[in-house]
Amino acid sequence: MHILILGAAGMVGAKLLQRLARDGQLGGKTITKATLHDVVEPTAPEGCPFPVEAHASDFARPGEAERLIAGRPDVIFHLAAIVSGEAEADFEKGDRINLDGTRMLFDAIRRIEGYTPRVVFTSSIAVFGAPFPEAIGDEFFTTPLTSYGTQKAIGELLLADYTRRGFMDGVGIRLPTICVRPGRPNKAASGFFSNIIREPLNGQEAVLPVSEDVMHWHASPRSAVGFLIHAATIDGERIGPRRNLTMPGVAVTVAEQIEALRRVAGEGVVARIRREPDPTIQRIVAGWPRRFDAKRAEGLGFKAEAGFEEIIRIHIDDELGGRFVA
Amino acid sequence: MHILILGAAGMVGAKLLQRLARDGQLGGKTITKATLHDVVEPTAPEGCPFPVEAHASDFARPGEAERLIAGRPDVIFHLAAIVSGEAEADFEKGDRINLDGTRMLFDAIRRIEGYTPRVVFTSSIAVFGAPFPEAIGDEFFTTPLTSYGTQKAIGELLLADYTRRGFMDGVGIRLPTICVRPGRPNKAASGFFSNIIREPLNGQEAVLPVSEDVMHWHASPRSAVGFLIHAATIDGERIGPRRNLTMPGVAVTVAEQIEALRRVAGEGVVARIRREPDPTIQRIVAGWPRRFDAKRAEGLGFKAEAGFEEIIRIHIDDELGGRFVA
């Protein structure tokens, strides 16, 4: 089995590759090759049991998608995207990568007669726009309030139609906010959801810019990889024509996040969270989905954590070697 | 006020132009010019009180949208489309006109600094795909089962985002099936909804290919024009960021259509309907929406007929000079 990962240098892409390297197989089939792509050259994990071919380029350049699928990969993970904040700040860049790039990939596949790879597309809960019901169900409409969400929603529509027509075999998955995101604190408006867990566990102070009653929808990086693997291997017939699925997750308030941190790591760790309200971030976050009722994905076997404590423990296991600064 | 109509040679486009020519104004502002466009040259109605400039070209050719908006029209009616059946039979043609063409138009507007015309985009109930609830509400998701529906749903997403960003001032309206469609019987799968009314009123036999319990969603051509005018003149603030609206209509079964025809025109006319079941058409129609709950559009002042009898009477008035073959 030959696998292509677009966006392989990103956090989720790298973790997916680590998992595939560890498993050596996908859906019971031995992985014989991986093609990796990103704007910066992605690297293979140490001891990877299959050969890896890495490309660094602009995947929305005409002809690039054709080149990347020339080896007819059996499964394509399309994780490449300009993120929300950047797509909002630079409309043309987001439009070119998130919309044109995705369409070029799908069209390159379409033009190859008899080639219908499984394409796993990471969409986002940003396809939804406020006002929301208390829990967003599987049949709620997509009225994004960002260009990123618009571009993802368009990718979903193309994926469903191209799959219906037999041009490819797509599955779109809307990821929750990934928490705890490893690495340095970043300036994304959503960064604090991870910062307030990761930094205190690391002995560092973290800033909480919103009130503790803010509720949001989370899943661990480990779950995100699990969603991708499941989406790559699930029988498409079971999904039916509605190929885009909201992934399960954990709905918690910031207060519940902090309480879980207290239970897992103690008062000393929690004391490193500093309240510093930021009206801009508060305003942005107020427009975000809080909770989903992801029945379809759950019924199809996609699994997230049972609660936020588990999300913290996964972070401590996967990123901190089981230890934290008490 | 300068108006641009794309798709001006089509049935709805021509009727819109007739209405504008009769009114001489739009939203209380005198129409000073109309630019018309279609693949075949559209013609101005007789006695049109404002100058008309007609273009025949391929509007998805690069540079064409720029040329059409060079005169900075204040209101743009974008009715141009490859219809459902053709977009399904010829994917690339539908994709190029319905998706690229629409995007090129919106982008041409976006690139002109400080130019934010009202753009009225005719979408379709084909953005919805079965299975449906009994009545489709305003927040039901768009999972089209045709490429035409996919392309229209993408147009809606772009329209909403471009409006949100201030690139233009768009309103998308999802038209019901237009009934009674004037002209010759056509081979569209939906043709029979109009054929069974229009042909008998004209002394001709018509074929009914489906069972009488089939329910569908209709509005007259006169209402369609009314929707367009209202969408062109309504205060955008009242609509808010959810810029795409399902238009009101009349949900009736074929049996109710026939009963209305009997009441309006008598038994002799109804006797000209011949039952000739067509399994292909039955299968296609089974996947179509039956009924909507178009609360938002109604609340915003969009109005359709109160019942199917009124739809028949409008046809007799507008197309047959008030007379029919009894």
XYZ file of C-alpha atoms in Angstrom:
652
model
C 0.000 0.000 0.000
C 1.286 3.422 -1.084
C 0.292 6.428 1.002
C 0.470 10.131 0.180
C 0.339 12.737 2.951
C -0.163 16.386 1.989
C 0.719 18.665 4.878
C 3.076 16.038 6.298
C 5.268 18.559 8.119
C 2.415 19.858 10.253
C 1.706 18.650 13.767
C -1.068 16.234 12.818
C 0.713 15.071 9.653
C 3.897 14.264 11.561
C 1.975 12.369 14.229
C 0.065 10.426 11.573
C 3.341 9.445 9.949
C 4.785 8.317 13.294
C 1.755 6.135 13.841
C 1.940 4.643 10.334
C 5.680 3.992 10.779
C 4.968 2.226 14.073
C 2.096 0.158 12.639
C 3.800 -0.597 9.321
C 0.343 -1.215 7.884
C -2.958 0.481 7.213
C -6.228 -1.437 7.310
C -4.321 -4.720 7.415
C -2.258 -3.947 4.306
C 1.505 -3.521 4.576
C 2.666 -0.013 3.736
C 5.217 -0.294 0.936
C 5.830 3.402 0.375
C 4.929 6.853 1.664
C 5.071 10.046 -0.347
C 5.211 13.140 1.863
C 4.550 16.698 0.873
C 4.586 20.086 2.513
C 5.884 23.598 1.900
C 8.924 22.677 3.979
C 10.465 19.260 3.470
C 8.858 16.713 5.803
C 11.071 14.108 7.416
C 10.511 10.405 7.983
C 10.508 9.171 11.582
C 13.527 7.149 12.683
C 13.261 3.453 12.015
C 10.445 3.901 9.522
C 9.903 0.430 8.020
C 8.898 1.641 4.548
C 10.629 3.911 2.043
C 9.675 7.569 2.175
C 9.842 10.092 -0.625
C 9.636 13.706 0.556
C 8.684 16.741 -1.518
C 8.740 20.408 -0.613
C 6.782 22.618 -3.000
C 3.720 24.765 -3.531
C 1.011 22.170 -4.083
C -1.359 24.672 -5.715
C 1.096 25.300 -8.546
C -0.384 23.942 -11.792
C 0.946 20.433 -12.470
C 2.044 19.823 -8.891
C -0.928 17.647 -7.901
C -0.384 15.512 -11.018
C 3.243 15.023 -10.023
C 2.330 14.044 -6.451
C -0.158 11.392 -7.538
C 1.940 10.098 -10.439
C 2.760 6.992 -8.362
C -0.999 6.323 -7.882
C -1.096 6.316 -4.090
C -3.861 4.084 -2.712
C -4.671 6.433 0.163
C -4.238 10.207 0.153
C -4.360 12.197 3.382
C -5.037 15.806 2.433
C -4.110 17.817 5.523
C -2.562 20.784 3.718
C -4.112 24.144 4.532
C -3.526 27.789 5.232
C -4.855 28.109 8.764
C -7.826 30.171 9.813
C -6.097 33.348 10.960
C -3.802 33.536 7.948
C -6.602 32.747 5.461
C -8.573 35.595 7.011
C -5.640 38.035 6.914
C -4.555 37.083 3.383
C -7.668 36.195 1.394
C -5.897 35.366 -1.857
C -3.378 33.050 -0.223
C -6.062 31.069 1.595
C -8.211 30.960 -1.521
C -5.337 29.691 -3.637
C -4.167 26.954 -1.281
C -7.368 25.919 0.473
C -9.728 26.181 -2.486
C -7.671 25.996 -5.695
C -5.139 23.566 -4.242
C -7.829 21.189 -3.033
C -9.708 21.413 -6.303
C -6.526 20.821 -8.322
C -5.814 17.699 -6.300
C -9.343 16.354 -6.744
C -9.281 17.206 -10.464
C -5.917 15.547 -10.997
C -7.412 12.372 -9.502
C -10.597 12.755 -11.567
C -8.655 12.939 -14.811
C -6.992 9.566 -14.291
C -9.366 6.988 -15.714
C -10.069 4.110 -13.341
C -8.109 5.628 -10.438
C -10.294 6.109 -7.348
C -8.068 6.375 -4.272
C -9.450 6.877 -0.782
C -8.953 10.587 -0.077
C -9.154 11.654 3.564
C -9.739 15.399 3.769
C -9.396 17.273 7.043
C -12.200 19.752 7.231
C -12.981 21.801 10.318
C -15.750 22.823 12.671
C -15.098 26.290 11.187
C -17.605 25.299 8.461
C -20.234 26.243 11.057
C -21.074 29.820 11.964
C -22.945 31.314 14.916
C -25.675 31.466 16.058
C -25.726 27.780 16.973
C -28.131 25.467 18.738
C -26.939 24.259 22.151
C -25.447 21.155 20.486
C -24.800 21.163 16.733
C -26.322 18.086 15.113
C -25.232 16.201 12.012
C -27.776 17.956 9.774
C -27.020 21.546 10.798
C -26.208 23.845 7.923
C -22.761 25.197 7.088
C -22.721 28.993 7.221
C -19.057 29.739 7.939
C -18.013 33.129 9.278
C -14.415 32.928 8.062
C -12.871 32.478 4.626
C -11.068 29.398 5.970
C -14.396 27.843 6.962
C -15.829 28.778 3.556
C -12.917 27.140 1.743
C -13.233 23.992 3.853
C -16.999 23.827 3.255
C -16.361 24.076 -0.496
C -13.785 21.282 -0.248
C -16.441 19.158 1.465
C -18.965 19.781 -1.317
C -16.448 18.894 -4.022
C -15.353 15.787 -2.128
C -18.936 14.541 -1.836
C -19.745 15.193 -5.487
C -16.510 13.704 -6.824
C -17.123 10.632 -4.689
C -20.753 10.348 -5.837
C -19.602 10.500 -9.447
C -16.934 7.841 -8.864
C -14.032 10.215 -9.555
C -12.476 9.330 -6.185
C -13.436 7.802 -2.843
C -13.440 10.659 -0.361
C -14.130 11.009 3.341
C -14.163 14.454 4.940
C -13.641 14.734 8.670
C -14.279 17.859 10.709
C -11.686 17.878 13.437
C -12.414 19.340 16.870
C -9.867 21.773 18.269
C -6.784 19.658 18.895
C -5.833 19.810 22.545
C -3.269 19.595 24.079
C -1.336 20.909 21.105
C 2.393 20.274 21.704
C 5.147 22.794 21.006
C 5.531 26.442 21.876
C 2.541 28.642 22.749
C 1.224 30.095 19.505
C -0.763 33.210 18.781
C -3.792 31.508 17.292
C -6.911 32.776 19.050
C -7.540 29.187 20.154
C -4.002 28.734 21.512
C -4.945 29.305 25.127
C -7.032 26.102 25.306
C -3.749 24.190 25.026
C -1.439 26.758 26.598
C -3.210 26.637 29.965
C -2.539 22.891 30.188
C 0.806 22.472 28.458
C 2.717 25.394 29.974
C 1.803 24.780 33.640
C 2.702 21.072 33.270
C 6.041 22.311 31.997
C 6.599 24.590 35.009
C 5.701 27.706 33.016
C 3.073 30.361 33.487
C 0.189 30.514 30.985
C -2.281 33.279 30.215
C -6.032 32.658 30.214
C -7.617 35.458 28.138
C -11.292 34.424 28.406
C -13.758 33.746 31.163
C -13.940 30.262 32.644
C -17.468 29.616 31.401
C -16.315 29.469 27.768
C -17.166 26.022 26.416
C -15.361 24.382 23.512
C -14.949 21.090 21.636
C -11.676 19.183 21.978
C -9.885 15.990 21.001
C -6.295 14.921 21.568
C -3.681 14.693 18.809
C -3.812 10.919 19.364
C -7.550 10.938 18.600
C -6.985 13.093 15.534
C -4.606 10.461 14.178
C -7.132 7.778 15.083
C -9.833 9.631 13.118
C -7.554 9.819 10.079
C -6.698 6.121 10.205
C -10.337 5.153 10.646
C -11.402 7.453 7.791
C -8.752 5.864 5.572
C -9.926 2.322 6.211
C -13.693 2.472 6.773
C -15.981 0.917 4.164
C -17.357 3.793 2.087
C -20.693 2.004 1.619
C -21.296 2.330 5.349
C -20.922 6.107 5.134
C -23.253 6.586 2.171
C -23.383 9.737 0.044
C -23.041 12.184 2.941
C -19.295 11.940 3.042
C -18.442 14.707 5.472
C -18.570 13.924 9.147
C -18.249 15.924 12.336
C -15.800 14.033 14.520
C -16.622 13.250 18.132
C -14.919 15.220 20.864
C -15.113 16.407 24.445
C -17.208 19.498 25.250
C -15.829 21.238 28.328
C -15.747 24.701 29.805
C -12.419 26.297 30.645
C -13.382 25.819 34.319
C -13.746 22.084 33.641
C -10.388 22.022 31.852
C -8.768 23.631 34.901
C -10.566 21.304 37.297
C -9.319 18.293 35.284
C -5.795 19.693 35.415
C -6.108 20.054 39.188
C -7.183 16.422 39.543
C -4.420 15.130 37.282
C -1.524 17.383 38.317
C -2.420 19.211 41.529
C -2.931 22.733 42.813
C 0.660 23.820 42.236
C 0.316 23.301 38.501
C -3.057 25.029 38.304
C -1.606 28.027 40.169
C 0.542 28.791 37.102
C -2.537 29.923 35.135
C -2.783 33.692 35.118
C -6.101 35.426 34.258
C -5.585 38.274 31.832
C -8.846 38.992 29.952
C -8.402 39.901 26.282
C -11.562 41.437 24.772
C -10.447 40.643 21.194
C -9.977 36.952 21.909
C -13.195 36.889 23.937
C -15.093 38.294 20.981
C -13.584 35.810 18.500
C -14.207 32.839 20.769
C -17.825 33.880 21.372
C -18.528 33.057 17.705
C -17.138 29.512 17.930
C -19.085 26.268 18.245
C -19.262 24.934 21.777
C -20.642 21.432 21.510
C -21.639 18.889 18.877
C -23.864 15.880 18.789
C -21.655 13.768 16.500
C -23.977 10.751 16.303
C -23.144 9.719 12.752
C -19.386 9.573 13.286
C -19.820 7.775 16.596
C -22.110 5.248 14.924
C -19.450 4.719 12.271
C -16.848 3.920 14.921
C -14.923 7.191 15.245
C -13.785 7.576 18.867
C -12.549 10.514 20.931
C -11.652 10.727 24.608
C -14.280 10.192 27.288
C -13.337 13.355 29.166
C -10.770 16.116 29.541
C -8.715 14.305 32.188
C -7.981 11.642 29.591
C -6.879 14.355 27.156
C -4.403 15.671 29.743
C -3.082 12.176 30.551
C -2.523 11.490 26.844
C -0.497 14.682 26.618
C 1.612 13.657 29.622
C 2.159 10.171 28.155
C 2.768 11.114 24.526
C 4.676 14.377 24.931
C 6.215 14.437 28.394
C 7.303 10.812 28.828
C 4.829 10.442 31.691
C 6.307 13.250 33.846
C 5.396 16.869 34.590
C 6.638 19.693 36.819
C 4.478 19.426 39.947
C -29.503 52.962 -11.780
C -27.546 50.603 -14.045
C -28.544 46.928 -14.082
C -26.667 43.900 -15.380
C -28.508 40.647 -16.107
C -26.453 37.513 -16.749
C -28.588 34.819 -18.334
C -30.921 37.459 -19.775
C -32.078 35.266 -22.693
C -33.467 32.572 -20.388
C -37.120 32.354 -19.412
C -36.711 34.004 -16.010
C -34.188 36.565 -17.295
C -36.511 37.648 -20.098
C -39.461 37.961 -17.717
C -37.374 39.971 -15.273
C -36.398 42.344 -18.053
C -40.030 42.747 -19.138
C -40.963 43.648 -15.588
C -38.084 46.127 -15.236
C -39.008 47.685 -18.583
C -42.623 48.031 -17.438
C -41.653 49.499 -14.041
C -38.853 51.709 -15.371
C -37.381 51.676 -11.874
C -35.972 49.373 -9.246
C -36.373 50.092 -5.540
C -37.633 53.590 -6.340
C -34.604 54.479 -8.491
C -35.041 55.146 -12.197
C -33.271 52.600 -14.373
C -30.904 54.476 -16.661
C -29.312 51.510 -18.385
C -29.426 47.726 -18.623
C -26.571 45.518 -19.722
C -27.744 42.093 -20.840
C -25.682 38.989 -21.322
C -26.217 35.420 -22.412
C -24.685 32.840 -24.727
C -27.188 33.937 -27.356
C -27.882 37.640 -27.759
C -30.729 38.716 -25.473
C -33.232 41.242 -26.798
C -34.826 44.233 -25.145
C -38.622 44.204 -24.801
C -40.534 46.581 -27.058
C -40.987 50.049 -25.647
C -38.264 49.584 -23.085
C -37.826 53.011 -21.451
C -34.076 52.717 -20.815
C -31.143 51.978 -23.132
C -30.102 48.344 -23.362
C -26.686 46.994 -24.271
C -26.711 43.307 -25.211
C -23.744 40.924 -25.207
C -23.505 37.354 -26.407
C -20.410 35.527 -25.198
C -19.002 32.834 -22.945
C -19.043 34.549 -19.556
C -16.551 32.075 -18.047
C -13.875 33.131 -20.519
C -11.077 34.951 -18.649
C -11.587 38.707 -18.817
C -15.275 38.459 -19.714
C -16.616 39.228 -16.229
C -14.337 42.284 -16.039
C -15.740 43.510 -19.355
C -19.340 43.003 -18.235
C -18.902 44.998 -15.025
C -16.705 47.688 -16.567
C -19.682 50.091 -16.417
C -20.020 49.407 -12.654
C -23.636 48.206 -12.620
C -25.383 48.948 -9.336
C -27.338 45.705 -9.333
C -26.224 42.438 -10.925
C -28.689 39.608 -11.487
C -26.644 36.438 -11.942
C -29.062 33.931 -13.491
C -26.569 32.287 -15.851
C -26.212 28.537 -15.431
C -25.837 25.214 -17.139
C -28.993 23.420 -16.032
C -29.124 20.341 -13.872
C -29.394 17.642 -16.504
C -26.681 19.100 -18.698
C -24.312 19.742 -15.758
C -24.769 16.105 -14.795
C -24.183 14.818 -18.341
C -21.202 17.112 -19.013
C -19.328 17.590 -15.748
C -16.632 19.886 -17.109
C -19.092 22.203 -18.820
C -21.195 22.610 -15.680
C -18.088 23.046 -13.551
C -16.696 25.710 -15.841
C -19.851 27.804 -16.151
C -21.575 27.226 -12.819
C -18.495 27.213 -10.610
C -15.648 28.991 -12.447
C -17.970 31.472 -14.119
C -19.612 32.440 -10.848
C -16.281 32.702 -9.085
C -14.799 34.815 -11.891
C -17.727 37.213 -11.627
C -17.407 37.514 -7.846
C -13.623 37.912 -8.106
C -13.895 40.582 -10.784
C -16.140 42.537 -8.410
C -13.804 41.872 -5.470
C -10.826 43.302 -7.313
C -12.468 46.675 -7.860
C -11.706 48.749 -4.785
C -14.769 50.385 -3.253
C -17.234 48.699 -5.631
C -19.845 46.646 -3.765
C -22.868 46.123 -6.011
C -25.915 44.174 -4.914
C -25.521 40.749 -6.550
C -28.632 38.593 -6.754
C -27.648 34.983 -7.368
C -30.238 32.375 -8.325
C -29.443 29.236 -6.443
C -31.704 26.203 -6.373
C -33.416 23.715 -4.106
C -31.012 21.242 -5.782
C -28.512 22.243 -3.052
C -30.485 19.795 -0.887
C -30.195 16.036 -1.209
C -32.421 13.210 0.071
C -33.228 11.897 2.592
C -35.196 14.914 3.776
C -37.375 15.747 6.738
C -41.080 16.137 5.928
C -40.548 19.887 5.490
C -37.028 21.245 4.934
C -36.294 24.050 7.366
C -34.001 27.052 6.964
C -31.132 25.410 8.881
C -31.092 22.070 7.040
C -27.725 21.121 5.594
C -26.817 21.196 1.915
C -25.807 17.747 0.689
C -26.558 17.952 -3.029
C -26.895 14.797 -5.096
C -26.097 16.435 -8.426
C -23.093 18.369 -9.694
C -25.446 21.255 -10.478
C -26.576 21.352 -6.846
C -22.945 21.157 -5.719
C -21.955 24.067 -7.946
C -24.886 26.159 -6.718
C -24.039 25.370 -3.067
C -20.454 26.499 -3.687
C -21.748 29.713 -5.270
C -23.797 30.291 -2.122
C -20.756 29.854 0.134
C -18.662 32.245 -1.949
C -21.475 34.778 -2.053
C -21.844 34.742 1.738
C -18.099 35.039 2.366
C -17.557 37.767 -0.223
C -20.452 39.697 1.285
C -19.153 39.207 4.834
C -15.758 40.555 3.753
C -17.337 43.572 2.047
C -16.203 42.509 -1.449
C -19.784 42.731 -2.688
C -23.361 42.790 -1.383
C -24.844 39.427 -2.291
C -28.211 37.760 -1.817
C -28.695 34.155 -2.886
C -32.202 32.897 -3.542
C -33.145 29.242 -3.937
C -35.954 29.150 -6.442
C -38.721 26.544 -6.274
C -39.522 24.669 -9.470
C -41.007 27.308 -11.754
C -44.501 26.323 -12.771
C -46.238 26.802 -15.173
C -43.159 27.097 -17.376
C -44.227 28.602 -20.735
C -43.049 27.360 -24.114
C -42.815 23.904 -25.636
C -42.723 20.745 -23.478
C -39.099 20.049 -22.625
C -37.335 16.860 -21.680
C -36.173 17.960 -18.237
C -37.224 15.358 -15.697
C -39.292 18.071 -13.997
C -40.992 19.110 -17.248
C -44.194 17.199 -16.579
C -45.158 19.420 -13.616
C -45.714 22.221 -16.144
C -46.639 20.078 -19.161
C -49.737 18.629 -17.497
C -51.116 22.139 -16.976
C -49.868 24.061 -20.010
C -50.599 21.520 -22.750
C -54.195 20.664 -21.753
C -55.006 24.403 -21.448
C -53.704 24.673 -24.996
C -55.906 21.832 -26.278
C -53.014 19.362 -26.362
C -52.477 16.052 -24.688
C -49.800 15.833 -21.940
C -48.064 12.838 -20.430
C -47.936 12.264 -16.676
C -45.010 9.916 -16.005
C -45.268 9.681 -12.191
C -47.908 8.696 -9.677
C -50.342 11.335 -8.445
C -49.063 11.256 -4.879
C -45.748 12.847 -5.880
C -45.420 16.143 -3.995
C -43.285 19.055 -5.148
C -42.527 22.727 -4.480
C -43.677 25.323 -7.003
C -43.849 29.025 -7.699
C -45.010 30.882 -10.795
C -42.662 32.729 -13.157
C -44.325 35.925 -11.880
C -43.284 35.036 -8.323
C -39.754 34.208 -9.468
C -39.453 37.712 -10.882
C -40.930 39.101 -7.671
C -38.277 37.234 -5.642
C -35.517 38.698 -7.816
C -36.819 42.249 -7.486
C -37.236 41.900 -3.734
C -33.741 40.388 -3.385
C -32.330 43.292 -5.373
C -33.888 45.947 -3.174
C -34.076 44.511 0.353
C -31.888 46.051 3.058
C -28.928 43.694 3.506
C -28.759 44.447 7.226
C -32.155 42.816 7.633
C -30.830 39.583 6.121
C -27.685 39.381 8.228
C -24.696 37.162 7.417
C -26.754 34.154 6.279
C -27.226 35.456 2.804
C -28.780 32.468 1.086
C -32.506 32.003 1.385
C -34.952 29.295 0.412
C -37.798 31.045 -1.368
C -41.400 30.387 -0.405
C -43.542 28.251 -2.682
C -46.572 26.017 -2.929
C -46.248 22.357 -1.905
C -48.774 20.251 -3.804
C -49.141 16.694 -4.975
C -49.742 15.986 -8.632
C -53.287 15.001 -7.635
C -53.746 18.463 -6.115
C -52.315 20.075 -9.274
C -54.878 18.165 -11.361
C -57.705 19.002 -8.976
C -56.768 22.701 -9.193
C -56.759 22.455 -12.983
C -60.243 20.869 -12.858
C -61.568 23.721 -10.711
C -60.029 26.408 -12.918
C -60.559 24.908 -16.373
C -62.997 21.985 -16.134
C -63.143 18.280 -16.757
C -62.539 18.522 -20.508
C -59.120 20.061 -19.966
C -58.144 17.548 -17.281
C -59.144 14.692 -19.604
C -56.179 15.599 -21.843
C -53.711 14.273 -19.231
C -52.564 10.781 -20.163
C -50.947 8.503 -17.526
C -47.826 6.821 -18.837
C -45.583 5.791 -15.947
C -41.855 6.226 -16.573
C -39.707 4.383 -14.021
C -36.624 6.522 -14.791
C -38.429 9.779 -14.111
C -40.135 8.264 -11.063
C -36.748 7.331 -9.636
C -35.252 10.793 -10.268
C -38.247 12.601 -8.805
C -38.216 10.400 -5.683
C -34.931 12.075 -4.701
C -36.307 15.610 -4.941
C -37.414 17.880 -2.099
C -41.159 17.931 -1.576
C -41.849 20.756 0.828
C -40.028 23.572 2.602
C -40.657 25.651 5.643
C -39.292 28.920 4.251
C -39.815 31.009 7.396
C -36.816 33.290 6.983
C -37.662 34.376 3.448
C -41.329 34.853 4.348
C -40.294 36.953 7.338
C -38.157 39.051 5.015
C -41.126 39.739 2.750
C -40.612 37.260 -0.104
C -44.038 36.132 -1.366
C -45.216 33.198 -3.468
C -48.712 32.121 -4.464
C -51.209 31.000 -1.829
C -52.118 27.837 -3.746
C -51.857 26.010 -7.039
C -55.072 27.441 -8.500
C -53.476 30.867 -8.327
C -50.426 29.491 -10.162
C -52.702 28.244 -12.966
C -54.619 31.530 -13.162
C -51.346 33.473 -13.424
C -50.346 31.267 -16.338
C -53.666 31.878 -18.069
C -53.358 35.645 -17.488
C -49.676 36.101 -18.297
C -49.238 33.600 -21.128
C -52.641 32.938 -22.677
C -54.213 36.388 -22.607
C -56.838 35.117 -20.165
C -58.169 32.359 -22.466
C -57.734 28.598 -22.746
C -59.103 25.705 -24.840
C -61.955 24.338 -22.736
